[in-house]
Structures are given as structure tokens and as C-alpha cells.
């Protein structure tokens, strides 16, 4: 490892499938060391993980970073949003965490919306209408199905909160991640006592919300991590807010993230409140807002279709007239938690590669349908769409987004943007800078720009038509 120009910081991304750690030079943004370790997610009706796996994975990822992690002056953790972590009096998990893509709480989401003033109430109060991914609906599901777990719970945390607390010994969260729970009032930026009372959650079980730029704590003794005692710990944030920091995005710049889930978002100066439920009115990690729309089915669903067809994920054939709605895990945008995948328009001459292209089209259509709601009215419609996430490197994803959006697409060369955003947040503690400005100084958004091509209006209309016609079938509840 060559000598660093400035102090070192650690940025962590604890995602659905793995935990990644980067050691970054504050002066240059250069990644001087990295590590990664996997964790598992249950299959079947639910999506759950043991939080202790996240800690073990963090320890292993940092071990891979070697001596550089020991030299770090600050650390921050970005993590998957919405997950419900319940801890007992010893700080141990009561049960596995319910993850964002566990949609068993769809009935509770509908019930909570109806019981507390409808969609408009929720949008105006919390910025978002409850969906099955939100933490408040998972708590309601747990109360209904596992009351013993509720009675044993002495602390409620989000995934990134859990790891931060194990570092510091203090129960903290941040405005970006807590804004996705459904029990934080975006207007007052405080816990909503009416909602908490309605779902039977004592606010004393919740973590303190740390303000942007505030130190959450310092690394405590008593663990095997390579940090020096007293290393500063930032508040951390949710993965989307961390990625926005990692890109250093300015208000109005559209971002599309292609991962296990797909998201579109943009930083805004205005507090969002969309009663349709399409846009979640999240806060960002700086003090602004991050209106965001999320789909449950993105790269994982398309890769599953490719596997079923026996194809490489790039083996697409354009010009298909087949429509596929790849809602393999239900769907959040559009709000169809009970849906399954749907295929329409098969012919004798339909090829497997055309079916795979249809899966791409269906996944991207869902994201683009929400983009207009995410962006403010004065946003530049010709600005490049920043394409990030694992799928952003794939030619088939890039071409599908260009064809269906009609916009230029920019592919940032920087990888691990969630961890980079967390590192920028940690760097801000040391330098006093806005973390987004730190990322811009690091030039993290630099990358090739693919020019705009004519938008495929026929494909967009065809997919929208099938979606509309199939609504009764997609909305049908099973089980």
C-alpha cells in the first residue's frame, strides 16, 4: 500500500447479500484497501437474515482490509433500508431480521393505511404511504403473528443502526434511514407519537436520531475489529441516501440504481408527499430530501428469467412484441404485493432471447414510470440519467434504459457507491465539509456518457396496456 496523502476513513455497505468495506484516502478519494464477506437470506414466504451474520461479515471484510483499517480515523455504515431488527435486554436479536423485500406485511400495510386517515394522511405525515417493505408494517405483522417476539423486544433498530450500535454501544440512527420506517414524521423530523401508539411501539425502544454532521459515538473496547479505540463513528444512513452521497448528486439530477431492487431518485429541496404511494418521501443524509421510487424486481428477477431460459444475461434479441411483467417477488411499483410474473404475446416464432429482452423491458418500464413523479417540475429533462448498481455495467441494461427513456445515460466509473458515500460521510466528520462536496471533490460520478436515442413509444404503450388489462389478475390475492 502506497502512502496516503490524507487521513484514512472506512465506509461500509451492509446490503442484502453481503457486507463490503472500503478504506479511503480523505485527500484524494483513492480506495487503499477493501474487503467483502457474504451473508444469507432465507427463502420461502419470507426474507429474513440473522443480524449477527452482518457483524461477522463486517469483521471479515475489515480483516481483509489489513493494516489500513487500523489507521482509519473515522468510520460510517450505510445499509439496506426498512429491515426490522428486534433486540432483547442483552442486545441480542430476538429473531431474524425481517428484510425490505419481505412482503408478508402487505395486509398490514393496507390495514394501517385505512385505519389512520388514508393515503393522504400518511403522505403528509411521514412523506410516504405504507407499503409492505416499510418497517412499520413489519412491526404490525410481527405483533399479529409473533406476539411473544414483541414482548421480548427491548430495542428496535434498522440494519445499519444495529452495526453502528455494536461499534459505539449507543442506539442511534439518522434522518435518511429513519424516514423509511413509517413512524418518523417528516414535517417535524421527529418520531410520530400517534402512529407509534397505534401500532403499539414504545418510542423508548427506538434509537436517537443523529443530525447530519454529528458524531454518533466512538469505537468502544471489547471487540475484535481493527479500529483504534476512540475512532470516530458517523451516524451512517440507508443505502440509497449513502449512494446519493457517494455520487455527490445535486438537486434535480436523476439516478437509477439497478440492483436486487431497482430505484429511481433525485435530491430535492422540497419535502415530498405523494398520496398515490408511488414516491416515497425519504429524507437524505444531508438535510435535503430524496424522493424515491423502488421496484422489488430488478437484476435478480431478470437473472432468474435468464437462468430459466438457459441464457447468458446479455443474450437478448431486440424487436420483441412479447410483454413480460417480471413481478417474481410481488411488486412495490406498481403496488402489487400479491402479484406474480406475467407473460403475454407468445407466438410460434418467439425466441428465448426475445423473452429475456421482454424481462428487461418490463423491469425498466416500472422504474421509468415513476421517474416523472420523482423529479421536480423544473428538473432538466435532457440531463443524463446516472445509472448505478450492479446492472449498470451490463450492456443489455444500458441499452434498454436508453431505448425506453430517450435520455442520455452516464455510467459512473466508481464502484461500491454506498460504501463510498459512507466514507464521504466519515470524511465530513474530519474535515467539516458537506459529504456530497467531498464526493464531488473525489470525482466519483465521472464516467462515459451514452447519447440519447429515440424513445421506443410503441414498447412503452404495449407494456402499459398489458399492465392495465391484467390488473384484476395481478391484484388477485392468493393464500
Short mmCIF file of C-alpha atoms in Angstrom, two decimals:
data_model
loop_
_atom_site.label_atom_id
_atom_site.label_comp_id
_atom_site.label_asym_id
_atom_site.label_seq_id
_atom_site.Cartn_x
_atom_site.Cartn_y
_atom_site.Cartn_z
CA UNK A 1 0.00 0.00 0.00
CA UNK A 2 1.47 3.35 -1.04
CA UNK A 3 1.44 6.23 1.43
CA UNK A 4 -1.86 8.10 1.70
CA UNK A 5 -1.95 11.88 1.29
CA UNK A 6 -4.54 12.49 3.98
CA UNK A 7 -6.23 10.71 6.87
CA UNK A 8 -8.00 7.44 6.16
CA UNK A 9 -11.68 6.63 6.71
CA UNK A 10 -13.74 3.45 6.38
CA UNK A 11 -17.05 3.29 4.52
CA UNK A 12 -19.24 0.20 4.88
CA UNK A 13 -22.12 -1.11 2.78
CA UNK A 14 -24.15 -3.80 4.52
CA UNK A 15 -26.51 -4.88 1.76
CA UNK A 16 -28.98 -7.72 1.35
CA UNK A 17 -26.42 -10.33 0.29
CA UNK A 18 -23.05 -9.11 1.62
CA UNK A 19 -21.09 -6.54 3.59
CA UNK A 20 -18.37 -4.51 1.88
CA UNK A 21 -15.79 -2.23 3.47
CA UNK A 22 -13.58 0.38 1.78
CA UNK A 23 -10.64 2.22 3.30
CA UNK A 24 -10.46 5.59 1.55
CA UNK A 25 -7.89 8.39 1.50
CA UNK A 26 -9.77 11.56 2.50
CA UNK A 27 -7.48 13.82 0.48
CA UNK A 28 -7.87 12.03 -2.87
CA UNK A 29 -10.77 9.60 -2.61
CA UNK A 30 -8.44 6.75 -3.53
CA UNK A 31 -9.51 3.34 -2.22
CA UNK A 32 -6.44 1.98 -0.47
CA UNK A 33 -7.95 -1.30 0.77
CA UNK A 34 -11.22 -3.22 0.52
CA UNK A 35 -12.93 -6.33 1.79
CA UNK A 36 -16.17 -8.22 1.26
CA UNK A 37 -17.96 -11.08 3.00
CA UNK A 38 -21.34 -12.72 2.27
CA UNK A 39 -24.39 -13.36 4.40
CA UNK A 40 -27.50 -15.37 3.73
CA UNK A 41 -31.18 -14.60 3.24
CA UNK A 42 -33.95 -17.10 3.87
CA UNK A 43 -36.08 -18.39 1.01
CA UNK A 44 -39.75 -19.26 1.03
CA UNK A 45 -42.58 -16.98 2.09
CA UNK A 46 -40.36 -14.51 3.98
CA UNK A 47 -36.99 -12.81 3.53
CA UNK A 48 -35.04 -12.87 6.78
CA UNK A 49 -31.41 -12.68 7.95
CA UNK A 50 -29.72 -13.13 11.30
CA UNK A 51 -28.18 -9.71 12.14
CA UNK A 52 -25.23 -11.45 13.78
CA UNK A 53 -24.21 -12.54 10.28
CA UNK A 54 -23.87 -8.87 9.34
CA UNK A 55 -21.47 -8.30 12.22
CA UNK A 56 -19.43 -11.40 11.35
CA UNK A 57 -19.30 -10.25 7.72
CA UNK A 58 -18.19 -6.76 8.81
CA UNK A 59 -15.39 -8.27 10.88
CA UNK A 60 -14.25 -10.41 7.95
CA UNK A 61 -14.44 -7.54 5.42
CA UNK A 62 -12.36 -5.33 7.72
CA UNK A 63 -9.88 -8.15 8.32
CA UNK A 64 -9.34 -8.28 4.56
CA UNK A 65 -8.52 -4.54 4.62
CA UNK A 66 -5.46 -5.25 6.75
CA UNK A 67 -3.46 -2.54 8.50
CA UNK A 68 -5.19 0.27 6.59
CA UNK A 69 -8.38 -0.20 8.63
CA UNK A 70 -6.41 0.17 11.86
CA UNK A 71 -5.14 3.57 10.65
CA UNK A 72 -8.65 4.90 9.93
CA UNK A 73 -9.71 7.99 11.87
CA UNK A 74 -13.47 7.62 11.25
CA UNK A 75 -15.99 5.05 10.06
CA UNK A 76 -19.57 5.15 8.76
CA UNK A 77 -22.04 2.43 7.84
CA UNK A 78 -24.57 2.51 5.02
CA UNK A 79 -27.11 -0.27 4.98
CA UNK A 80 -30.15 -1.85 3.41
CA UNK A 81 -33.26 0.10 4.34
CA UNK A 82 -36.51 -0.84 6.12
CA UNK A 83 -35.30 -4.03 7.83
CA UNK A 84 -36.83 -4.71 11.26
CA UNK A 85 -34.22 -5.69 13.86
CA UNK A 86 -35.63 -6.63 17.28
CA UNK A 87 -33.20 -6.91 20.21
CA UNK A 88 -33.64 -8.32 23.71
CA UNK A 89 -32.36 -6.92 27.02
CA UNK A 90 -28.84 -8.20 26.24
CA UNK A 91 -28.76 -6.58 22.80
CA UNK A 92 -29.11 -9.94 21.08
CA UNK A 93 -31.59 -10.49 18.21
CA UNK A 94 -34.98 -11.77 19.38
CA UNK A 95 -35.49 -13.34 15.96
CA UNK A 96 -34.02 -12.95 12.46
CA UNK A 97 -34.48 -9.51 10.93
CA UNK A 98 -37.39 -9.01 8.53
CA UNK A 99 -35.81 -7.54 5.39
CA UNK A 100 -37.07 -4.88 2.99
CA UNK A 101 -38.14 -7.45 0.39
CA UNK A 102 -40.23 -9.49 2.82
CA UNK A 103 -43.75 -8.63 1.61
CA UNK A 104 -45.75 -10.72 4.08
CA UNK A 105 -46.92 -7.49 5.73
CA UNK A 106 -48.95 -6.36 2.70
CA UNK A 107 -52.26 -6.90 4.57
CA UNK A 108 -50.95 -4.84 7.49
CA UNK A 109 -49.90 -2.07 5.10
CA UNK A 110 -53.43 -1.89 3.70
CA UNK A 111 -54.94 -2.00 7.17
CA UNK A 112 -52.71 0.72 8.61
CA UNK A 113 -53.43 3.00 5.67
CA UNK A 114 -57.17 2.59 6.18
CA UNK A 115 -57.12 2.90 9.97
CA UNK A 116 -55.13 6.12 10.15
CA UNK A 117 -56.73 8.57 7.77
CA UNK A 118 -55.94 7.01 4.42
CA UNK A 119 -53.11 7.60 1.97
CA UNK A 120 -53.21 11.39 2.21
CA UNK A 121 -52.72 11.30 5.99
CA UNK A 122 -49.66 9.08 5.70
CA UNK A 123 -48.12 11.00 2.80
CA UNK A 124 -48.49 14.33 4.58
CA UNK A 125 -47.38 12.98 7.96
CA UNK A 126 -44.48 10.68 7.05
CA UNK A 127 -43.85 11.54 3.39
CA UNK A 128 -44.85 8.05 2.27
CA UNK A 129 -47.84 5.72 2.08
CA UNK A 130 -47.12 2.41 3.88
CA UNK A 131 -46.01 -0.44 1.66
CA UNK A 132 -45.12 -3.99 2.60
CA UNK A 133 -41.43 -3.08 2.56
CA UNK A 134 -41.76 -0.44 5.30
CA UNK A 135 -40.65 -1.15 8.85
CA UNK A 136 -43.94 -0.06 10.46
CA UNK A 137 -45.87 -2.69 8.52
CA UNK A 138 -43.35 -5.36 9.51
CA UNK A 139 -43.78 -4.43 13.18
CA UNK A 140 -47.55 -4.73 12.75
CA UNK A 141 -47.10 -8.14 11.07
CA UNK A 142 -44.85 -9.33 13.90
CA UNK A 143 -47.34 -8.14 16.52
CA UNK A 144 -50.09 -10.13 14.84
CA UNK A 145 -48.15 -13.32 14.10
CA UNK A 146 -45.43 -13.48 16.79
CA UNK A 147 -46.62 -11.61 19.89
CA UNK A 148 -44.04 -13.38 22.05
CA UNK A 149 -41.29 -11.75 19.98
CA UNK A 150 -42.86 -8.35 20.52
CA UNK A 151 -43.00 -8.92 24.28
CA UNK A 152 -39.33 -9.93 24.34
CA UNK A 153 -38.20 -6.87 22.38
CA UNK A 154 -36.32 -4.17 24.29
CA UNK A 155 -34.89 -2.25 21.30
CA UNK A 156 -35.92 -1.77 17.68
CA UNK A 157 -33.27 -0.97 15.10
CA UNK A 158 -32.67 -0.75 11.35
CA UNK A 159 -29.83 -2.83 9.83
CA UNK A 160 -27.28 -0.01 9.77
CA UNK A 161 -28.31 1.04 13.30
CA UNK A 162 -27.52 -2.45 14.57
CA UNK A 163 -23.94 -2.37 13.33
CA UNK A 164 -23.37 1.23 14.43
CA UNK A 165 -24.59 0.35 17.92
CA UNK A 166 -22.25 -2.62 18.14
CA UNK A 167 -19.40 -0.24 17.29
CA UNK A 168 -20.32 2.51 19.75
CA UNK A 169 -22.57 0.98 22.38
CA UNK A 170 -25.10 3.75 21.66
CA UNK A 171 -28.50 3.32 20.00
CA UNK A 172 -28.55 5.81 17.11
CA UNK A 173 -29.95 6.24 13.63
CA UNK A 174 -30.08 9.06 11.04
CA UNK A 175 -32.80 11.03 9.27
CA UNK A 176 -32.19 9.31 5.92
CA UNK A 177 -32.77 5.77 7.12
CA UNK A 178 -35.41 6.53 9.76
CA UNK A 179 -37.51 8.31 7.11
CA UNK A 180 -38.19 4.88 5.59
CA UNK A 181 -39.71 3.36 8.71
CA UNK A 182 -43.21 4.87 8.52
CA UNK A 183 -43.07 6.09 12.14
CA UNK A 184 -40.99 9.26 11.62
CA UNK A 185 -42.85 12.49 10.85
CA UNK A 186 -41.05 14.24 8.01
CA UNK A 187 -42.63 17.62 8.72
CA UNK A 188 -41.38 17.85 12.31
CA UNK A 189 -38.42 15.47 11.83
CA UNK A 190 -39.35 13.54 14.96
CA UNK A 191 -40.94 10.23 15.87
CA UNK A 192 -44.69 10.29 15.29
CA UNK A 193 -46.37 9.53 18.61
CA UNK A 194 -49.81 8.89 17.08
CA UNK A 195 -48.51 6.26 14.68
CA UNK A 196 -46.32 4.63 17.32
CA UNK A 197 -49.24 4.46 19.73
CA UNK A 198 -51.48 2.97 17.05
CA UNK A 199 -49.05 0.12 16.33
CA UNK A 200 -48.15 -0.40 19.99
CA UNK A 201 -44.48 0.58 19.73
CA UNK A 202 -42.97 2.34 22.74
CA UNK A 203 -40.75 5.23 21.50
CA UNK A 204 -38.30 4.36 24.29
CA UNK A 205 -37.35 1.30 22.20
CA UNK A 206 -36.21 3.46 19.29
CA UNK A 207 -32.74 4.92 18.68
CA UNK A 208 -31.76 8.57 18.94
CA UNK A 209 -31.82 10.34 15.56
CA UNK A 210 -28.36 11.86 14.98
CA UNK A 211 -28.26 15.03 12.89
CA UNK A 212 -26.18 15.33 9.71
CA UNK A 213 -22.56 16.06 10.55
CA UNK A 214 -22.96 14.98 14.17
CA UNK A 215 -20.73 12.28 15.64
CA UNK A 216 -22.73 9.20 16.66
CA UNK A 217 -20.03 7.98 19.02
CA UNK A 218 -16.59 6.44 19.11
CA UNK A 219 -15.44 2.85 18.71
CA UNK A 220 -15.64 1.15 22.08
CA UNK A 221 -13.46 -1.56 23.56
CA UNK A 222 -14.40 -5.20 23.68
CA UNK A 223 -14.44 -6.44 20.09
CA UNK A 224 -12.02 -7.83 17.55
CA UNK A 225 -12.29 -5.08 14.93
CA UNK A 226 -9.06 -3.48 13.71
CA UNK A 227 -10.10 0.05 14.73
CA UNK A 228 -8.20 2.04 17.29
CA UNK A 229 -10.10 2.93 20.45
CA UNK A 230 -11.74 6.34 20.03
CA UNK A 231 -12.13 6.12 16.25
CA UNK A 232 -14.99 8.45 15.30
CA UNK A 233 -18.25 6.83 14.15
CA UNK A 234 -20.61 8.78 11.90
CA UNK A 235 -24.37 8.29 12.08
CA UNK A 236 -24.44 6.26 8.87
CA UNK A 237 -27.55 6.13 6.67
CA UNK A 238 -29.68 3.98 4.37
CA UNK A 239 -28.20 2.60 1.18
CA UNK A 240 -29.95 4.95 -1.24
CA UNK A 241 -29.06 8.06 0.76
CA UNK A 242 -25.48 6.76 1.01
CA UNK A 243 -25.29 6.21 -2.75
CA UNK A 244 -26.58 9.76 -3.32
CA UNK A 245 -23.77 11.00 -1.09
CA UNK A 246 -21.32 8.75 -2.91
CA UNK A 247 -22.26 10.36 -6.23
CA UNK A 248 -22.29 13.88 -4.81
CA UNK A 249 -25.54 14.48 -6.69
CA UNK A 250 -27.02 17.96 -6.84
CA UNK A 251 -30.76 18.66 -6.70
CA UNK A 252 -32.59 17.58 -9.86
CA UNK A 253 -30.05 15.04 -11.10
CA UNK A 254 -31.89 11.76 -11.81
CA UNK A 255 -30.38 8.49 -10.56
CA UNK A 256 -31.42 4.95 -11.47
CA UNK A 257 -29.97 2.15 -9.41
CA UNK A 258 -30.11 -1.38 -10.81
CA UNK A 259 -29.61 -3.93 -8.05
CA UNK A 260 -31.62 -6.68 -6.40
CA UNK A 261 -34.22 -3.93 -6.18
CA UNK A 262 -34.43 -1.07 -8.65
CA UNK A 263 -34.71 2.55 -7.59
CA UNK A 264 -35.05 5.97 -9.15
CA UNK A 265 -34.42 9.05 -7.07
CA UNK A 266 -33.16 12.62 -7.02
CA UNK A 267 -32.14 15.07 -4.33
CA UNK A 268 -34.78 17.77 -3.80
CA UNK A 269 -35.06 20.93 -1.71
CA UNK A 270 -38.79 20.25 -1.28
CA UNK A 271 -40.31 17.81 1.21
CA UNK A 272 -42.20 15.25 -0.90
CA UNK A 273 -45.68 13.89 -0.13
CA UNK A 274 -47.20 11.63 -2.81
CA UNK A 275 -50.59 10.20 -1.74
CA UNK A 276 -50.53 7.80 -4.70
CA UNK A 277 -47.80 5.91 -2.86
CA UNK A 278 -45.57 5.71 -5.92
CA UNK A 279 -42.93 8.03 -4.48
CA UNK A 280 -41.52 7.52 -1.01
CA UNK A 281 -40.75 10.88 0.57
CA UNK A 282 -37.43 9.97 2.13
CA UNK A 283 -35.02 12.38 3.73
CA UNK A 284 -31.44 12.42 2.51
CA UNK A 285 -28.37 12.22 4.73
CA UNK A 286 -27.51 15.93 4.44
CA UNK A 287 -30.65 17.92 5.32
CA UNK A 288 -32.48 17.86 1.98
CA UNK A 289 -34.91 15.26 0.65
CA UNK A 290 -34.65 12.16 -1.50
CA UNK A 291 -37.95 11.38 -3.24
CA UNK A 292 -37.58 7.80 -4.39
CA UNK A 293 -39.50 5.06 -6.13
CA UNK A 294 -38.47 1.45 -5.68
CA UNK A 295 -39.25 -1.76 -7.51
CA UNK A 296 -38.78 -5.15 -5.90
CA UNK A 297 -37.89 -6.92 -9.14
CA UNK A 298 -34.78 -5.81 -10.96
CA UNK A 299 -31.49 -7.61 -11.65
CA UNK A 300 -32.29 -10.68 -9.57
CA UNK A 301 -35.60 -11.21 -11.35
CA UNK A 302 -34.10 -10.73 -14.82
CA UNK A 303 -31.21 -13.05 -13.98
CA UNK A 304 -33.73 -15.65 -12.83
CA UNK A 305 -35.52 -15.42 -16.16
CA UNK A 306 -32.18 -15.83 -17.96
CA UNK A 307 -31.44 -18.93 -15.88
CA UNK A 308 -34.85 -20.45 -16.61
CA UNK A 309 -34.24 -19.90 -20.31
CA UNK A 310 -30.69 -21.25 -20.16
CA UNK A 311 -29.26 -17.96 -21.47
CA UNK A 312 -26.46 -15.62 -20.56
CA UNK A 313 -27.93 -12.41 -19.17
CA UNK A 314 -26.63 -10.46 -22.20
CA UNK A 315 -28.19 -12.83 -24.77
CA UNK A 316 -31.10 -10.55 -25.70
CA UNK A 317 -32.79 -10.10 -29.06
CA UNK A 318 -34.36 -6.69 -29.69
CA UNK A 319 -37.58 -6.05 -31.54
CA UNK A 320 -39.75 -8.34 -29.44
CA UNK A 321 -43.54 -7.96 -29.34
CA UNK A 322 -43.73 -10.10 -26.20
CA UNK A 323 -44.56 -8.44 -22.87
CA UNK A 324 -43.23 -9.75 -19.58
CA UNK A 325 -44.02 -8.27 -16.18
CA UNK A 326 -41.27 -9.89 -14.05
CA UNK A 327 -43.00 -9.49 -10.69
CA UNK A 328 -41.42 -12.60 -9.18
CA UNK A 329 -41.47 -11.23 -5.61
CA UNK A 330 -44.73 -9.31 -5.83
CA UNK A 331 -44.16 -5.67 -6.70
CA UNK A 332 -43.95 -2.32 -4.95
CA UNK A 333 -44.05 -0.02 -8.02
CA UNK A 334 -46.72 -0.51 -9.19
CA UNK A 335 -48.19 -1.50 -5.81
CA UNK A 336 -48.96 -5.17 -6.45
CA UNK A 337 -47.60 -7.08 -3.43
CA UNK A 338 -49.54 -10.25 -4.27
CA UNK A 339 -48.65 -10.35 -7.96
CA UNK A 340 -46.54 -12.95 -9.72
CA UNK A 341 -44.77 -12.80 -13.06
CA UNK A 342 -46.88 -12.46 -16.20
CA UNK A 343 -46.08 -13.24 -19.84
CA UNK A 344 -48.22 -12.11 -22.77
CA UNK A 345 -47.92 -12.28 -26.54
CA UNK A 346 -46.19 -15.61 -27.20
CA UNK A 347 -46.05 -16.75 -30.85
CA UNK A 348 -44.61 -19.76 -32.66
CA UNK A 349 -41.64 -17.68 -33.75
CA UNK A 350 -40.92 -16.16 -30.33
CA UNK A 351 -37.33 -16.85 -29.29
CA UNK A 352 -35.84 -17.31 -25.84
CA UNK A 353 -33.71 -14.21 -26.37
CA UNK A 354 -36.83 -12.17 -27.12
CA UNK A 355 -38.36 -13.39 -23.86
CA UNK A 356 -35.27 -12.26 -21.99
CA UNK A 357 -35.43 -8.82 -23.61
CA UNK A 358 -39.07 -8.63 -22.55
CA UNK A 359 -38.00 -9.22 -18.93
CA UNK A 360 -35.56 -6.31 -19.18
CA UNK A 361 -38.27 -4.12 -20.73
CA UNK A 362 -40.76 -4.96 -18.00
CA UNK A 363 -38.31 -4.19 -15.21
CA UNK A 364 -37.19 -0.87 -16.71
CA UNK A 365 -40.76 0.17 -17.55
CA UNK A 366 -41.66 0.04 -13.86
CA UNK A 367 -38.74 2.31 -12.96
CA UNK A 368 -39.28 4.84 -15.72
CA UNK A 369 -42.98 5.04 -14.88
CA UNK A 370 -42.01 6.51 -11.53
CA UNK A 371 -39.21 8.81 -12.71
CA UNK A 372 -41.52 11.67 -13.67
CA UNK A 373 -43.04 11.68 -10.19
CA UNK A 374 -39.62 11.67 -8.54
CA UNK A 375 -38.22 14.70 -10.37
CA UNK A 376 -39.26 18.26 -9.57
CA UNK A 377 -41.11 20.11 -12.31
CA UNK A 378 -38.11 22.33 -13.03
CA UNK A 379 -35.67 19.41 -13.46
CA UNK A 380 -33.79 19.31 -16.76
CA UNK A 381 -35.47 16.59 -18.84
CA UNK A 382 -32.39 16.30 -21.09
CA UNK A 383 -29.86 15.79 -18.27
CA UNK A 384 -28.06 12.44 -18.32
CA UNK A 385 -29.57 9.72 -16.18
CA UNK A 386 -26.93 8.43 -13.76
CA UNK A 387 -27.04 4.64 -13.97
CA UNK A 388 -25.57 2.81 -10.97
CA UNK A 389 -25.73 -0.57 -9.25
CA UNK A 390 -24.64 -3.98 -10.43
CA UNK A 391 -26.83 -3.88 -13.52
CA UNK A 392 -25.35 -0.59 -14.73
CA UNK A 393 -22.31 -2.42 -16.10
CA UNK A 394 -24.45 -4.65 -18.31
CA UNK A 395 -24.89 -3.72 -21.96
CA UNK A 396 -28.43 -5.11 -22.08
CA UNK A 397 -29.46 -2.95 -19.11
CA UNK A 398 -27.78 0.13 -20.57
CA UNK A 399 -29.41 -0.27 -23.98
CA UNK A 400 -32.84 -1.00 -22.51
CA UNK A 401 -32.73 2.12 -20.32
CA UNK A 402 -31.62 4.28 -23.26
CA UNK A 403 -34.29 2.89 -25.58
CA UNK A 404 -37.17 3.22 -23.14
CA UNK A 405 -36.13 6.54 -21.56
CA UNK A 406 -34.95 8.51 -24.58
CA UNK A 407 -32.35 10.15 -22.32
CA UNK A 408 -28.56 10.13 -22.35
CA UNK A 409 -27.15 7.75 -19.76
CA UNK A 410 -24.00 8.28 -17.71
CA UNK A 411 -22.21 5.32 -16.15
CA UNK A 412 -20.06 6.40 -13.19
CA UNK A 413 -16.78 4.50 -13.14
CA UNK A 414 -16.63 4.47 -9.34
CA UNK A 415 -17.80 1.22 -7.81
CA UNK A 416 -19.34 0.50 -4.40
CA UNK A 417 -21.09 3.87 -4.24
CA UNK A 418 -22.91 3.06 -0.99
CA UNK A 419 -19.61 2.37 0.76
CA UNK A 420 -18.06 5.44 -0.89
CA UNK A 421 -20.96 7.56 0.35
CA UNK A 422 -20.47 6.23 3.85
CA UNK A 423 -16.76 7.02 3.53
CA UNK A 424 -17.60 10.58 2.42
CA UNK A 425 -19.84 10.91 5.47
CA UNK A 426 -16.99 9.76 7.70
CA UNK A 427 -14.62 12.16 5.94
CA UNK A 428 -17.03 15.04 6.60
CA UNK A 429 -16.61 14.42 10.34
CA UNK A 430 -12.88 15.03 9.99
CA UNK A 431 -12.87 17.96 7.55
CA UNK A 432 -16.14 19.72 8.37
CA UNK A 433 -17.16 19.50 4.69
CA UNK A 434 -20.55 18.61 3.24
CA UNK A 435 -20.17 14.88 2.45
CA UNK A 436 -21.65 15.41 -1.03
CA UNK A 437 -18.98 18.06 -1.66
CA UNK A 438 -16.36 15.56 -0.50
CA UNK A 439 -17.63 13.07 -3.11
CA UNK A 440 -17.61 15.73 -5.82
CA UNK A 441 -14.01 16.52 -4.90
CA UNK A 442 -13.30 12.81 -5.29
CA UNK A 443 -14.97 12.98 -8.76
CA UNK A 444 -16.98 9.83 -8.09
CA UNK A 445 -19.64 10.46 -10.77
CA UNK A 446 -17.12 10.62 -13.62
CA UNK A 447 -17.76 8.11 -16.36
CA UNK A 448 -18.78 7.65 -20.00
CA UNK A 449 -21.98 9.23 -21.29
CA UNK A 450 -24.07 7.22 -23.77
CA UNK A 451 -26.02 9.57 -26.03
CA UNK A 452 -29.80 9.72 -26.19
CA UNK A 453 -31.66 7.60 -28.74
CA UNK A 454 -35.27 7.80 -29.87
CA UNK A 455 -37.64 6.56 -27.21
CA UNK A 456 -39.49 3.35 -28.03
CA UNK A 457 -43.01 4.67 -27.56
CA UNK A 458 -44.59 1.56 -29.05
CA UNK A 459 -42.99 -0.72 -26.45
CA UNK A 460 -43.93 1.62 -23.61
CA UNK A 461 -47.57 1.74 -24.77
CA UNK A 462 -47.72 -2.04 -25.22
CA UNK A 463 -46.38 -2.75 -21.72
CA UNK A 464 -48.69 -0.15 -20.17
CA UNK A 465 -51.65 -1.69 -21.98
CA UNK A 466 -50.90 -5.21 -20.76
CA UNK A 467 -50.38 -3.90 -17.23
CA UNK A 468 -53.75 -2.16 -17.30
CA UNK A 469 -55.63 -5.08 -18.83
CA UNK A 470 -54.09 -7.59 -16.45
CA UNK A 471 -54.77 -5.52 -13.31
CA UNK A 472 -57.54 -7.79 -11.94
CA UNK A 473 -55.29 -10.83 -12.28
CA UNK A 474 -52.23 -9.10 -10.80
CA UNK A 475 -54.23 -7.78 -7.85
CA UNK A 476 -55.70 -11.17 -7.00
CA UNK A 477 -54.59 -12.34 -3.59
CA UNK A 478 -53.54 -15.93 -3.15
CA UNK A 479 -53.10 -17.93 0.03
#
